[in-house]
Each structure stands twice: as structure tokens, then as C-alpha cells.
XYZ file of C-alpha atoms in Angstrom:
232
model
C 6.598 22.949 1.189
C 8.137 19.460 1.328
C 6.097 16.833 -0.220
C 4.741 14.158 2.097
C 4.133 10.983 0.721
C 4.377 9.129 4.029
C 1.320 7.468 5.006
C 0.042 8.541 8.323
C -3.268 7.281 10.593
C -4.102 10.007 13.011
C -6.515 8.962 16.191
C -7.123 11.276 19.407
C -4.846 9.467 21.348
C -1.558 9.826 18.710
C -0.448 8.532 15.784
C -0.445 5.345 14.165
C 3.015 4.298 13.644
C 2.895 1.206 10.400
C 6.758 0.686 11.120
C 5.758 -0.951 14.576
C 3.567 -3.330 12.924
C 4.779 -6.644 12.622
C 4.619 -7.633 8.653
C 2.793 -4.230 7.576
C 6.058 -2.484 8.303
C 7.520 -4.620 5.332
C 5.223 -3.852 2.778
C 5.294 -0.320 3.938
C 8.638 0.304 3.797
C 8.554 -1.227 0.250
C 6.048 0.453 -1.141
C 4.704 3.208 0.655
C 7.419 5.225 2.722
C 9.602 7.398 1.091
C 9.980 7.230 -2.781
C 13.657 4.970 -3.736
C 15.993 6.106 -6.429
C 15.504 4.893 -9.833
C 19.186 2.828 -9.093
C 16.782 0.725 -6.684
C 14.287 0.590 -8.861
C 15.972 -0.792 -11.534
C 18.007 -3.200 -8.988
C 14.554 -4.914 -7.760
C 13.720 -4.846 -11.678
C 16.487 -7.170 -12.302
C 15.813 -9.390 -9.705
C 11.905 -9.905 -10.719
C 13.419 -10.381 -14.233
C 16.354 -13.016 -12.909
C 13.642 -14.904 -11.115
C 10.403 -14.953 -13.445
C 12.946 -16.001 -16.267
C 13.986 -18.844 -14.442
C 10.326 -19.815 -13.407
C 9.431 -19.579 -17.278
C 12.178 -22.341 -18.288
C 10.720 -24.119 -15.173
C 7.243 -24.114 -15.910
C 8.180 -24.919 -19.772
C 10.044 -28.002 -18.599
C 7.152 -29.077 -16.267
C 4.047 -29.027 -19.135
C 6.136 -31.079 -20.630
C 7.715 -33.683 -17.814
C 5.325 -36.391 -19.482
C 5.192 -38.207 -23.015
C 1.922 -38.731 -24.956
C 2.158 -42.341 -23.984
C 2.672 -41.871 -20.435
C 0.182 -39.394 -20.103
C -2.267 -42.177 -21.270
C -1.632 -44.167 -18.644
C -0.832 -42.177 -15.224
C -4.266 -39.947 -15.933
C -6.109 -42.629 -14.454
C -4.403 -43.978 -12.009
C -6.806 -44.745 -9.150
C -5.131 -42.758 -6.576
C -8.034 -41.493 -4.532
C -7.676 -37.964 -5.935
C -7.998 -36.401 -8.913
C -4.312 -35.859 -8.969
C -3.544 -35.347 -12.866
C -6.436 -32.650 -13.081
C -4.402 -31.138 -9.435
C -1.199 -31.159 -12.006
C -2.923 -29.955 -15.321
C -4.535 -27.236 -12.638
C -1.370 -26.456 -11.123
C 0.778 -25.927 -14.023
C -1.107 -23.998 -16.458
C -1.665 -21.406 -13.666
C 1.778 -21.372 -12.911
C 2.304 -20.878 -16.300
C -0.107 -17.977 -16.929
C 1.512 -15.937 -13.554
C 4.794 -16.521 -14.530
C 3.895 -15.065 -18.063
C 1.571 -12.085 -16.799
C 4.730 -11.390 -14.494
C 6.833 -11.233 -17.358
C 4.952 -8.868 -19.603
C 4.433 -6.424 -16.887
C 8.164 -6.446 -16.142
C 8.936 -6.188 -20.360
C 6.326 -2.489 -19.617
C 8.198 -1.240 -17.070
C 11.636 -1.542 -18.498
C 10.338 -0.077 -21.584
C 9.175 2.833 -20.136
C 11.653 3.359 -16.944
C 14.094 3.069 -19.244
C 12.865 6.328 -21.630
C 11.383 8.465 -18.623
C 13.376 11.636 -17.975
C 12.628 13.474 -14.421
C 14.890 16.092 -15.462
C 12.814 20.059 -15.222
C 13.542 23.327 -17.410
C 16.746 23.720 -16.568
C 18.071 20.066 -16.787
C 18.477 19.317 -13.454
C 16.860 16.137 -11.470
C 13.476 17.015 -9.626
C 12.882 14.941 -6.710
C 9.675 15.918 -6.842
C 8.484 14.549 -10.548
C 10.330 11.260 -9.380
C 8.588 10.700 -5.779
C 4.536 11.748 -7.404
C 6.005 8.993 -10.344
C 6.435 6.677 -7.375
C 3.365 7.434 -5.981
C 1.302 5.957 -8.829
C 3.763 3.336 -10.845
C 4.674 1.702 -7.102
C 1.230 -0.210 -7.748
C 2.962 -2.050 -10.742
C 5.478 -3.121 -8.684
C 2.898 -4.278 -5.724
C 1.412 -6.635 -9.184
C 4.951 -7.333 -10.048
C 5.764 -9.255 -6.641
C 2.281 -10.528 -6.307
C 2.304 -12.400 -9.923
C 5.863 -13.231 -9.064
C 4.898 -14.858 -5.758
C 1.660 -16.727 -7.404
C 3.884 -18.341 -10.311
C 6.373 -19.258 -7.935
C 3.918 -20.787 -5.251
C 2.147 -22.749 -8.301
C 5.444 -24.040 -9.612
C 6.402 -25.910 -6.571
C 2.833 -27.072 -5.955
C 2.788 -28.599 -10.014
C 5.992 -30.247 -9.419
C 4.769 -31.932 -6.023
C 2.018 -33.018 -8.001
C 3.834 -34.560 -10.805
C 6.239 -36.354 -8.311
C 2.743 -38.256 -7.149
C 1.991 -39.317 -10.398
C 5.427 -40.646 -11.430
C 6.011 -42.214 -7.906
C 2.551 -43.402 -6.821
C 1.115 -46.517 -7.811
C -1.981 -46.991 -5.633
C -4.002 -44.752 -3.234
C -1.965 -45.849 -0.013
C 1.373 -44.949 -2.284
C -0.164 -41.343 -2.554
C -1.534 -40.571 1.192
C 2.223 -41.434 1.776
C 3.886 -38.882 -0.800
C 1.215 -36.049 0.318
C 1.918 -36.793 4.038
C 5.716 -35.685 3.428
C 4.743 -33.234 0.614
C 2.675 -31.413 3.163
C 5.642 -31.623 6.086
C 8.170 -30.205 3.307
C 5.011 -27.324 2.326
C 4.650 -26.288 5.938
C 7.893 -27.131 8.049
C 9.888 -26.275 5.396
C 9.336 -23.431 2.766
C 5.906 -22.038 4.895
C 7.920 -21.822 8.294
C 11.317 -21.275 7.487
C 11.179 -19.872 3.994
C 8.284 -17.835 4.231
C 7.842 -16.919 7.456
C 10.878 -16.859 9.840
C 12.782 -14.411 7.368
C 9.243 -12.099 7.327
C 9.602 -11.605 11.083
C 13.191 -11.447 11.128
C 13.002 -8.303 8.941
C 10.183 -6.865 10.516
C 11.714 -7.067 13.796
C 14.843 -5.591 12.317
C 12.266 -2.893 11.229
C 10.669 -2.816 14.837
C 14.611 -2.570 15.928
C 15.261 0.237 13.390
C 12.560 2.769 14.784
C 13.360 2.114 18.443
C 16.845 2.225 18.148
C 16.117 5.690 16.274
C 13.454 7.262 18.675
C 15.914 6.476 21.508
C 18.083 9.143 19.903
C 15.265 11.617 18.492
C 16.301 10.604 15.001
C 13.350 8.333 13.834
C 12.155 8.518 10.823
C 8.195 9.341 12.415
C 9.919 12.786 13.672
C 9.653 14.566 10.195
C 7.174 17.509 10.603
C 4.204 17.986 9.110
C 2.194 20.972 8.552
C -0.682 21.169 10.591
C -4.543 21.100 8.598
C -4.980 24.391 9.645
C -1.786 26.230 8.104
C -1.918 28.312 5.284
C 0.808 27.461 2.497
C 4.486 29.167 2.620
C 5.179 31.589 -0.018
């Protein structure tokens, strides 16, 4: 029997479909349809490893965006909020995600790169690969959330070091959080975050339909009822 390591949600009325759920279908299709091939897996590895070595250089360069003397003098600042503990706050977390990030990725090239999925007779078992998936996909699920965490607390420890370089008095830093916050939510919230997250789970949405409409979607597979006894 084919292995199935597509999630399914049975009720008496049908089956719940994930792919038609706005944002689920994303992570879904990620990390819990079908198993990729290791090419993909190795592609996504390089792109956690472009990105979480260019947070490291920027998190490095922000700890240190402020001499011993300065430091003396912007920590208290009467701004109305505690705005260098915000910054010492902000970057040593980013600092820590970006690092725990790291070290996970350093494991997983270490060890995708030795793994062999090859059986007795040297030949590639689909199989071996897809239960592999089924447990190491939760290292990738950490991967993209440390990933996303470091990132989020990068940009949030620069904004707060802009304050303190650029804000003299309390009024100075309602003003710089006022546009901070329009840049946080118009900008990367709304268009960077969000907009592209329903424009690929629409595509999703699209995907399925489109596919249904022909009797090709990918929900079609059959599955061996409870009650079946196992081919020989």
C-alpha cells in the first residue's frame, strides 16, 4: 500500500479540505502535504542560511551602533519611555534567535548532508525519505519560526536605536514612534507580511479549484477505507 502522509479531518458531512483554508493552506503545503525532494530541501536550506547570515552581521553591527561615551549619555534621556532598556531588550533577543537559528541550520546540514535513503539494493526508497520527512519537517517548522523572531526583533532594535540617536525630548519621541508605527503596520505588517500571505493562499485556493474542475485535484488520491484488510 501507498503511504499516506497527507493530513486529513473526516466529519459526517465530508472531508475537511486544509488547502481551502485561507493561510493554513500555506503552512500545509509547506510542511505537511506530500514529502519534497531532498533538492528542495536543501534549496530552502540555503535560503535560511543566506538570510540568518545576514541577520547575524546585522545584529553584530547593531550591539554595537553606540560608543561607551554615548551610551552614557542617551541611557537617560528623559524620553517618556524606557527606550534604551526597549533597545538593550530588543537586540539581545534578536541576537539570541538569530544565533539559535543558526545552530539548528549548522545540524541539519551536517546531517542531510551524510543521510543515505538508498535500500539493499542501492536504489532510492521514497519511502525512507517521506517517514524522514515526517519527523525532521518539525526542524524546519523551528527553522522558519527562529528565522522569523530574529528578523522581527532586528527591525524592532533598529527602530529603537533610531529614537535614541534622533530624539531629544519626549515630544521628539511620540513623533518618531508615530511614523515608526505607520512604517510597522502600513508598511512591512500590510504589505510585507500580509498581502503576499493571501496572495499565495489564494493562488493555493486557485490551485485546488482549478484542479477539481478537471477531476485532477490533489484531494482525489484514494485512501483505503478503516475497514480494509492490507494487500498482499
Amino acid at each position: 500500500l501507498e503511504l499516506q502522509y497527507r493530513l486529513r479531518w473526516r466529519f459526517e458531512g465530508g472531508m475537511f479540505d486544509p488547502y481551502k483554508v485561507p493561510i493554513l493552506n500555506i503552512f500545509y503545503d509547506l510542511f505537511f502535504d506530500d514529502a519534497p525532494t531532498m533538492d528542495q530541501v536543501t534549496s530552502v536550506m540555503n535560503v535560511f542560511g543566506l538570510l540568518n547570515g545576514l541577520n547575524l552581521s546585522s545584529a553584530f553591527a547593531l550591539l554595537n551602533v553606540f560608543q561607551h561615551q554615548d551610551v552614557q549619555e542617551i541611557r537617560f534621556k528623559d524620553l517618556g519611555e524606557p527606550v534604551y532598556e526597549n533597545y538593550e531588550r530588543t537586540t539581545m533577543c534578536a541576537l539570541a534567535f538569530v544565533c539559535t537559528a543558526l545552530i539548528q541550520l549548522i545540524a541539519l546540514f551536517l546531517f542531510t548532508g551524510t543521510i543515505s535513503f538508498e535500500d539493499a539494493k542501492g536504489n532510492y526508497s521514497k519511502v525512507g525519505f517521506a517517514a524522514w520527512w515526517r519527523y525532521n519537517r518539525w526542524s524546519f517548522v523551528l527553522q522558519l519560526l527562529f528565522t522569523g523572531l530574529g528578523t522581527a526583533y532586528l527591525i524592532l532594535g533598529a527602530q529603537w536605536a533610531y529614537v535614541l540617536q534622533h530624539a531629544q525630548d519626549e515630544p521628539d519621541c511620540q513623533r518618531i514612534r508615530v511614523m515608526i508605527n505607520v512604517a510597522n503596520f502600513a508598511g512591512i505588517l500590510l504589505f510585507g507580511f500580509l498581502v503576499p500571505v493571501f496572495t499565495l493562499s489564494g493562488g493555493l485556493i486557485a490551485r485546488e479549484n482549478a484542479m477539481a474542475s478537471d477531476g485532477s485535484s490533489r484531494n482525489l488520491i484514494p485512501m483505503e477505507d478503516e475497514d480494509d484488510s492490507p494487500s498482499e
